[in-house]
GROMACS .gro file of C-alpha atoms in nm:
model
  332
    1UNK     CA    1   0.004  -0.010   0.006
    2UNK     CA    2   0.129   0.368  -0.071
    3UNK     CA    3   0.257   0.600   0.193
    4UNK     CA    4   0.008   0.866   0.183
    5UNK     CA    5   0.100   1.220   0.264
    6UNK     CA    6  -0.066   1.425   0.578
    7UNK     CA    7  -0.006   1.756   0.421
    8UNK     CA    8  -0.011   1.951   0.104
    9UNK     CA    9   0.343   1.977   0.002
   10UNK     CA   10   0.458   2.356   0.004
   11UNK     CA   11   0.135   2.441   0.093
   12UNK     CA   12   0.232   2.816   0.246
   13UNK     CA   13   0.447   2.901  -0.055
   14UNK     CA   14   0.268   3.147  -0.234
   15UNK     CA   15   0.443   3.450  -0.441
   16UNK     CA   16   0.265   3.770  -0.557
   17UNK     CA   17   0.430   4.007  -0.764
   18UNK     CA   18   0.369   4.311  -0.989
   19UNK     CA   19   0.362   4.521  -1.172
   20UNK     CA   20   0.607   4.423  -1.432
   21UNK     CA   21   0.755   4.618  -1.731
   22UNK     CA   22   0.436   4.560  -1.936
   23UNK     CA   23   0.201   4.607  -1.633
   24UNK     CA   24   0.143   4.232  -1.547
   25UNK     CA   25   0.092   4.102  -1.183
   26UNK     CA   26   0.168   3.726  -1.111
   27UNK     CA   27   0.056   3.455  -0.839
   28UNK     CA   28   0.293   3.147  -0.827
   29UNK     CA   29   0.266   2.859  -0.608
   30UNK     CA   30   0.324   2.491  -0.611
   31UNK     CA   31   0.019   2.248  -0.628
   32UNK     CA   32  -0.075   1.919  -0.772
   33UNK     CA   33   0.295   1.847  -0.781
   34UNK     CA   34   0.379   2.128  -1.039
   35UNK     CA   35   0.444   2.474  -1.057
   36UNK     CA   36   0.143   2.701  -1.098
   37UNK     CA   37   0.153   3.037  -1.248
   38UNK     CA   38  -0.151   3.280  -1.279
   39UNK     CA   39  -0.113   3.627  -1.463
   40UNK     CA   40  -0.323   3.936  -1.550
   41UNK     CA   41  -0.294   4.266  -1.654
   42UNK     CA   42  -0.545   4.440  -1.421
   43UNK     CA   43  -0.587   4.764  -1.577
   44UNK     CA   44  -0.825   4.976  -1.326
   45UNK     CA   45  -0.849   4.691  -1.090
   46UNK     CA   46  -0.759   4.765  -0.740
   47UNK     CA   47  -0.464   4.587  -0.602
   48UNK     CA   48  -0.670   4.480  -0.293
   49UNK     CA   49  -0.923   4.308  -0.551
   50UNK     CA   50  -0.634   4.166  -0.731
   51UNK     CA   51  -0.468   4.016  -0.442
   52UNK     CA   52  -0.804   3.881  -0.310
   53UNK     CA   53  -0.864   3.714  -0.652
   54UNK     CA   54  -0.543   3.527  -0.628
   55UNK     CA   55  -0.593   3.414  -0.279
   56UNK     CA   56  -0.912   3.260  -0.375
   57UNK     CA   57  -0.758   3.092  -0.646
   58UNK     CA   58  -0.478   2.931  -0.438
   59UNK     CA   59  -0.725   2.818  -0.165
   60UNK     CA   60  -0.951   2.687  -0.436
   61UNK     CA   61  -0.661   2.513  -0.564
   62UNK     CA   62  -0.605   2.375  -0.241
   63UNK     CA   63  -0.967   2.246  -0.197
   64UNK     CA   64  -0.917   2.034  -0.519
   65UNK     CA   65  -0.598   1.872  -0.403
   66UNK     CA   66  -0.764   1.795  -0.066
   67UNK     CA   67  -1.056   1.646  -0.278
   68UNK     CA   68  -0.875   1.459  -0.576
   69UNK     CA   69  -0.512   1.385  -0.480
   70UNK     CA   70  -0.436   1.006  -0.480
   71UNK     CA   71  -0.168   1.078  -0.246
   72UNK     CA   72  -0.306   1.307   0.043
   73UNK     CA   73  -0.460   1.115   0.308
   74UNK     CA   74  -0.843   1.153   0.337
   75UNK     CA   75  -0.887   1.276   0.000
   76UNK     CA   76  -1.217   1.160  -0.192
   77UNK     CA   77  -1.003   0.990  -0.434
   78UNK     CA   78  -0.801   0.776  -0.153
   79UNK     CA   79  -1.134   0.685   0.028
   80UNK     CA   80  -1.278   0.532  -0.266
   81UNK     CA   81  -0.976   0.339  -0.346
   82UNK     CA   82  -0.971   0.228   0.016
   83UNK     CA   83  -1.314   0.167   0.026
   84UNK     CA   84  -1.324  -0.203  -0.035
   85UNK     CA   85  -1.600  -0.194  -0.268
   86UNK     CA   86  -1.830   0.012  -0.043
   87UNK     CA   87  -2.024   0.318  -0.163
   88UNK     CA   88  -1.856   0.643  -0.018
   89UNK     CA   89  -1.981   1.008   0.032
   90UNK     CA   90  -1.793   1.252  -0.194
   91UNK     CA   91  -1.812   1.632  -0.292
   92UNK     CA   92  -2.004   1.773  -0.552
   93UNK     CA   93  -1.681   1.885  -0.750
   94UNK     CA   94  -1.520   1.497  -0.698
   95UNK     CA   95  -1.846   1.387  -0.887
   96UNK     CA   96  -1.832   1.626  -1.144
   97UNK     CA   97  -1.458   1.546  -1.216
   98UNK     CA   98  -1.543   1.144  -1.206
   99UNK     CA   99  -1.816   1.213  -1.428
  100UNK     CA  100  -1.618   1.393  -1.685
  101UNK     CA  101  -1.340   1.119  -1.667
  102UNK     CA  102  -1.594   0.845  -1.723
  103UNK     CA  103  -1.726   1.034  -2.040
  104UNK     CA  104  -1.345   1.046  -2.179
  105UNK     CA  105  -1.298   0.674  -2.082
  106UNK     CA  106  -1.631   0.607  -2.312
  107UNK     CA  107  -1.535   0.856  -2.615
  108UNK     CA  108  -1.180   0.697  -2.615
  109UNK     CA  109  -1.297   0.346  -2.652
  110UNK     CA  110  -1.123   0.281  -2.332
  111UNK     CA  111  -0.804   0.399  -2.448
  112UNK     CA  112  -0.804   0.628  -2.135
  113UNK     CA  113  -0.910   0.471  -1.847
  114UNK     CA  114  -0.931   0.622  -1.488
  115UNK     CA  115  -0.884   0.263  -1.315
  116UNK     CA  116  -0.533   0.272  -1.420
  117UNK     CA  117  -0.423   0.347  -1.065
  118UNK     CA  118  -0.299  -0.002  -0.960
  119UNK     CA  119  -0.101  -0.028  -1.284
  120UNK     CA  120   0.055   0.323  -1.281
  121UNK     CA  121   0.163   0.249  -0.893
  122UNK     CA  122   0.396  -0.031  -1.014
  123UNK     CA  123   0.581   0.187  -1.226
  124UNK     CA  124   0.842   0.435  -1.080
  125UNK     CA  125   0.990   0.694  -1.330
  126UNK     CA  126   1.225   0.849  -1.082
  127UNK     CA  127   1.422   0.545  -1.004
  128UNK     CA  128   1.343   0.390  -1.314
  129UNK     CA  129   1.166   0.077  -1.187
  130UNK     CA  130   0.987  -0.162  -1.458
  131UNK     CA  131   0.746  -0.375  -1.334
  132UNK     CA  132   0.756  -0.746  -1.324
  133UNK     CA  133   0.519  -0.911  -1.604
  134UNK     CA  134   0.334  -1.109  -1.316
  135UNK     CA  135   0.267  -0.788  -1.144
  136UNK     CA  136   0.110  -0.618  -1.449
  137UNK     CA  137  -0.089  -0.916  -1.535
  138UNK     CA  138  -0.241  -0.901  -1.185
  139UNK     CA  139  -0.292  -0.512  -1.175
  140UNK     CA  140  -0.472  -0.530  -1.547
  141UNK     CA  141  -0.702  -0.775  -1.404
  142UNK     CA  142  -0.877  -0.482  -1.211
  143UNK     CA  143  -0.848  -0.222  -1.496
  144UNK     CA  144  -1.186  -0.160  -1.598
  145UNK     CA  145  -1.371   0.204  -1.602
  146UNK     CA  146  -1.702   0.034  -1.593
  147UNK     CA  147  -1.616  -0.064  -1.215
  148UNK     CA  148  -1.664   0.278  -1.124
  149UNK     CA  149  -2.014   0.398  -1.034
  150UNK     CA  150  -2.135   0.731  -0.926
  151UNK     CA  151  -2.466   0.840  -0.806
  152UNK     CA  152  -2.664   1.152  -0.670
  153UNK     CA  153  -2.960   1.116  -0.450
  154UNK     CA  154  -3.116   1.347  -0.187
  155UNK     CA  155  -2.823   1.312   0.063
  156UNK     CA  156  -2.544   1.389  -0.179
  157UNK     CA  157  -2.300   1.249  -0.393
  158UNK     CA  158  -2.162   0.884  -0.393
  159UNK     CA  159  -1.891   0.662  -0.571
  160UNK     CA  160  -1.808   0.295  -0.576
  161UNK     CA  161  -1.567   0.071  -0.708
  162UNK     CA  162  -1.728  -0.244  -0.788
  163UNK     CA  163  -1.429  -0.409  -0.810
  164UNK     CA  164  -1.260  -0.357  -0.447
  165UNK     CA  165  -0.918  -0.437  -0.581
  166UNK     CA  166  -0.915  -0.145  -0.864
  167UNK     CA  167  -0.800   0.185  -0.824
  168UNK     CA  168  -0.872   0.535  -0.973
  169UNK     CA  169  -0.636   0.822  -1.073
  170UNK     CA  170  -0.813   1.141  -1.191
  171UNK     CA  171  -0.436   1.269  -1.298
  172UNK     CA  172  -0.582   1.269  -1.675
  173UNK     CA  173  -0.843   1.506  -1.638
  174UNK     CA  174  -0.821   1.699  -1.297
  175UNK     CA  175  -0.590   1.966  -1.414
  176UNK     CA  176  -0.797   2.047  -1.707
  177UNK     CA  177  -1.120   2.096  -1.491
  178UNK     CA  178  -0.940   2.302  -1.238
  179UNK     CA  179  -0.804   2.512  -1.519
  180UNK     CA  180  -1.175   2.592  -1.654
  181UNK     CA  181  -1.312   2.625  -1.292
  182UNK     CA  182  -1.014   2.872  -1.197
  183UNK     CA  183  -1.108   3.079  -1.511
  184UNK     CA  184  -1.456   3.114  -1.377
  185UNK     CA  185  -1.334   3.200  -1.062
  186UNK     CA  186  -1.126   3.489  -1.165
  187UNK     CA  187  -1.369   3.633  -1.372
  188UNK     CA  188  -1.622   3.634  -1.084
  189UNK     CA  189  -1.331   3.812  -0.889
  190UNK     CA  190  -1.362   4.106  -1.125
  191UNK     CA  191  -1.065   3.992  -1.345
  192UNK     CA  192  -1.103   4.087  -1.697
  193UNK     CA  193  -0.832   3.871  -1.818
  194UNK     CA  194  -0.562   3.615  -1.711
  195UNK     CA  195  -0.353   3.340  -1.851
  196UNK     CA  196  -0.379   3.030  -1.599
  197UNK     CA  197  -0.093   2.782  -1.623
  198UNK     CA  198  -0.103   2.468  -1.437
  199UNK     CA  199   0.214   2.331  -1.590
  200UNK     CA  200   0.115   2.226  -1.930
  201UNK     CA  201  -0.259   2.305  -1.912
  202UNK     CA  202  -0.273   2.671  -2.008
  203UNK     CA  203  -0.614   2.868  -2.012
  204UNK     CA  204  -0.692   3.226  -2.109
  205UNK     CA  205  -0.971   3.468  -2.103
  206UNK     CA  206  -1.007   3.817  -2.208
  207UNK     CA  207  -0.759   4.023  -2.407
  208UNK     CA  208  -0.387   4.160  -2.352
  209UNK     CA  209  -0.366   4.535  -2.318
  210UNK     CA  210  -0.246   4.592  -2.684
  211UNK     CA  211  -0.530   4.360  -2.802
  212UNK     CA  212  -0.283   4.080  -2.947
  213UNK     CA  213  -0.372   3.727  -2.917
  214UNK     CA  214  -0.216   3.557  -2.647
  215UNK     CA  215   0.070   3.320  -2.760
  216UNK     CA  216   0.119   2.963  -2.591
  217UNK     CA  217   0.454   2.798  -2.641
  218UNK     CA  218   0.515   2.458  -2.746
  219UNK     CA  219   0.804   2.265  -2.643
  220UNK     CA  220   1.019   2.098  -2.827
  221UNK     CA  221   1.028   1.715  -2.749
  222UNK     CA  222   1.374   1.637  -2.850
  223UNK     CA  223   1.510   1.927  -2.668
  224UNK     CA  224   1.219   2.016  -2.377
  225UNK     CA  225   1.387   2.331  -2.261
  226UNK     CA  226   1.331   2.511  -2.586
  227UNK     CA  227   1.019   2.568  -2.784
  228UNK     CA  228   0.955   2.437  -3.135
  229UNK     CA  229   0.675   2.702  -3.214
  230UNK     CA  230   0.381   2.856  -3.059
  231UNK     CA  231  -0.036   2.846  -3.093
  232UNK     CA  232  -0.180   3.215  -3.096
  233UNK     CA  233  -0.508   3.188  -2.901
  234UNK     CA  234  -0.787   3.469  -2.816
  235UNK     CA  235  -0.889   3.280  -2.537
  236UNK     CA  236  -0.975   2.903  -2.456
  237UNK     CA  237  -0.699   2.635  -2.374
  238UNK     CA  238  -0.373   2.478  -2.481
  239UNK     CA  239  -0.274   2.144  -2.328
  240UNK     CA  240   0.078   2.048  -2.418
  241UNK     CA  241   0.221   1.733  -2.299
  242UNK     CA  242   0.515   1.508  -2.425
  243UNK     CA  243   0.651   1.158  -2.379
  244UNK     CA  244   0.973   1.335  -2.235
  245UNK     CA  245   0.776   1.456  -1.915
  246UNK     CA  246   0.853   1.131  -1.708
  247UNK     CA  247   1.059   0.862  -1.899
  248UNK     CA  248   1.385   0.654  -1.891
  249UNK     CA  249   1.586   0.404  -2.091
  250UNK     CA  250   1.664   0.067  -1.927
  251UNK     CA  251   1.852  -0.204  -2.109
  252UNK     CA  252   1.828  -0.034  -2.430
  253UNK     CA  253   1.450   0.021  -2.408
  254UNK     CA  254   1.278   0.352  -2.359
  255UNK     CA  255   0.974   0.389  -2.107
  256UNK     CA  256   0.719   0.656  -2.083
  257UNK     CA  257   0.439   0.730  -1.872
  258UNK     CA  258   0.118   0.704  -2.100
  259UNK     CA  259   0.038   0.347  -2.004
  260UNK     CA  260  -0.182   0.131  -2.261
  261UNK     CA  261  -0.480  -0.007  -2.030
  262UNK     CA  262  -0.420  -0.340  -2.228
  263UNK     CA  263  -0.057  -0.428  -2.167
  264UNK     CA  264   0.027  -0.215  -1.881
  265UNK     CA  265   0.319  -0.120  -2.062
  266UNK     CA  266   0.400   0.259  -2.232
  267UNK     CA  267   0.179   0.301  -2.562
  268UNK     CA  268   0.318   0.240  -2.883
  269UNK     CA  269   0.312   0.544  -3.055
  270UNK     CA  270   0.504   0.771  -3.333
  271UNK     CA  271   0.394   1.091  -3.166
  272UNK     CA  272   0.661   1.289  -2.932
  273UNK     CA  273   0.454   1.566  -2.828
  274UNK     CA  274   0.095   1.688  -2.847
  275UNK     CA  275  -0.087   2.007  -2.825
  276UNK     CA  276  -0.463   2.026  -2.780
  277UNK     CA  277  -0.646   2.338  -2.845
  278UNK     CA  278  -0.980   2.375  -2.730
  279UNK     CA  279  -1.260   2.597  -2.559
  280UNK     CA  280  -1.224   2.374  -2.236
  281UNK     CA  281  -0.915   2.279  -2.074
  282UNK     CA  282  -1.113   1.995  -1.977
  283UNK     CA  283  -1.122   1.858  -2.319
  284UNK     CA  284  -0.775   1.903  -2.384
  285UNK     CA  285  -0.693   1.723  -2.095
  286UNK     CA  286  -0.934   1.439  -2.167
  287UNK     CA  287  -0.853   1.407  -2.509
  288UNK     CA  288  -0.467   1.396  -2.496
  289UNK     CA  289  -0.404   1.047  -2.369
  290UNK     CA  290  -0.645   0.916  -2.642
  291UNK     CA  291  -0.437   1.124  -2.899
  292UNK     CA  292  -0.101   0.979  -2.819
  293UNK     CA  293  -0.235   0.614  -2.797
  294UNK     CA  294  -0.378   0.627  -3.122
  295UNK     CA  295  -0.047   0.728  -3.331
  296UNK     CA  296  -0.054   1.018  -3.593
  297UNK     CA  297  -0.272   0.879  -3.873
  298UNK     CA  298  -0.555   0.766  -3.626
  299UNK     CA  299  -0.527   1.059  -3.380
  300UNK     CA  300  -0.578   1.304  -3.654
  301UNK     CA  301  -0.878   1.135  -3.796
  302UNK     CA  302  -1.032   1.134  -3.429
  303UNK     CA  303  -0.952   1.496  -3.380
  304UNK     CA  304  -1.117   1.577  -3.683
  305UNK     CA  305  -1.460   1.408  -3.610
  306UNK     CA  306  -1.449   1.519  -3.244
  307UNK     CA  307  -1.618   1.843  -3.198
  308UNK     CA  308  -1.445   2.124  -3.028
  309UNK     CA  309  -1.065   2.019  -3.042
  310UNK     CA  310  -0.771   2.082  -3.267
  311UNK     CA  311  -0.431   1.920  -3.227
  312UNK     CA  312  -0.072   2.002  -3.341
  313UNK     CA  313   0.143   1.673  -3.322
  314UNK     CA  314   0.523   1.664  -3.309
  315UNK     CA  315   0.654   1.315  -3.454
  316UNK     CA  316   0.915   1.122  -3.346
  317UNK     CA  317   1.142   1.230  -3.658
  318UNK     CA  318   1.043   1.584  -3.566
  319UNK     CA  319   0.798   1.671  -3.830
  320UNK     CA  320   0.487   1.844  -3.720
  321UNK     CA  321   0.122   1.757  -3.849
  322UNK     CA  322  -0.164   1.964  -3.743
  323UNK     CA  323  -0.553   1.921  -3.765
  324UNK     CA  324  -0.716   2.096  -4.048
  325UNK     CA  325  -0.886   2.382  -3.832
  326UNK     CA  326  -0.552   2.486  -3.639
  327UNK     CA  327  -0.460   2.802  -3.797
  328UNK     CA  328  -0.197   3.039  -3.711
  329UNK     CA  329   0.094   2.812  -3.550
  330UNK     CA  330   0.419   2.993  -3.529
  331UNK     CA  331   0.675   2.773  -3.592
  332UNK     CA  332   1.030   2.888  -3.467
   0.00000   0.00000   0.00000
């Protein structure tokens, strides 16, 4: 059984700075195991309102962490996984995330599966652990998104894993859901514009002072510290991820973190990096795993027939392909 955390890491480490030379204010903090950056051009917005909005966003992220982390003791996700098949009460937001996750499981034909938790725990990309075949076989027997049942009644919201040995992980949808939620929250706080960066999940709304589009950088999978280009966007989401984010090579074999629900091993794909452009960040998050798993030819077909998303794919050979509706990509 995994060792659970009792506290959120770096919970009190929050920095608010501004204005910079262009008039932007920023709030940075650590959450969801990544660096979070919120930026806005406040215009006539009072500094007190600005700081209050940033504080509300930070607290909202802490709330989500306490609900959705599979590493934090007492979270809704941990309680579901430890319930031994019993139904457990959950918060409304957890129910919404789980409902969204099940939607993407079905839309992907099972290529994305929320119950991969038991398999994911066997892999450790920090110390380059490759699971034994019999371990994977045992874990895969408990991978089936149909095992998760969620419900709502007059008393509240509920979740149940019909397979007591199954384990859920919302890492494939949570950041997208949270980015969308923060967008709504900052609007409610009086912000007229913002760029929300949750470590690869970028959400924007409003406009820059000069009226120009936001430009979201796309990393070069072959050299992740550099950019291969940028996607201009008025408002909406760009979710960028790559196989380079968590990977290692052992005995001449390269392993990456996007795992196949059928085999438990990394998916076989010719895609090294993918950016999904959509109105909702949740869609970018929820469909990105599917895009990687399908490979470039089938991925583009999937994107073209899926409403509301566009894709920019960087292949293993460095070539770039994109869906027909993606315009204005700036190649560097």
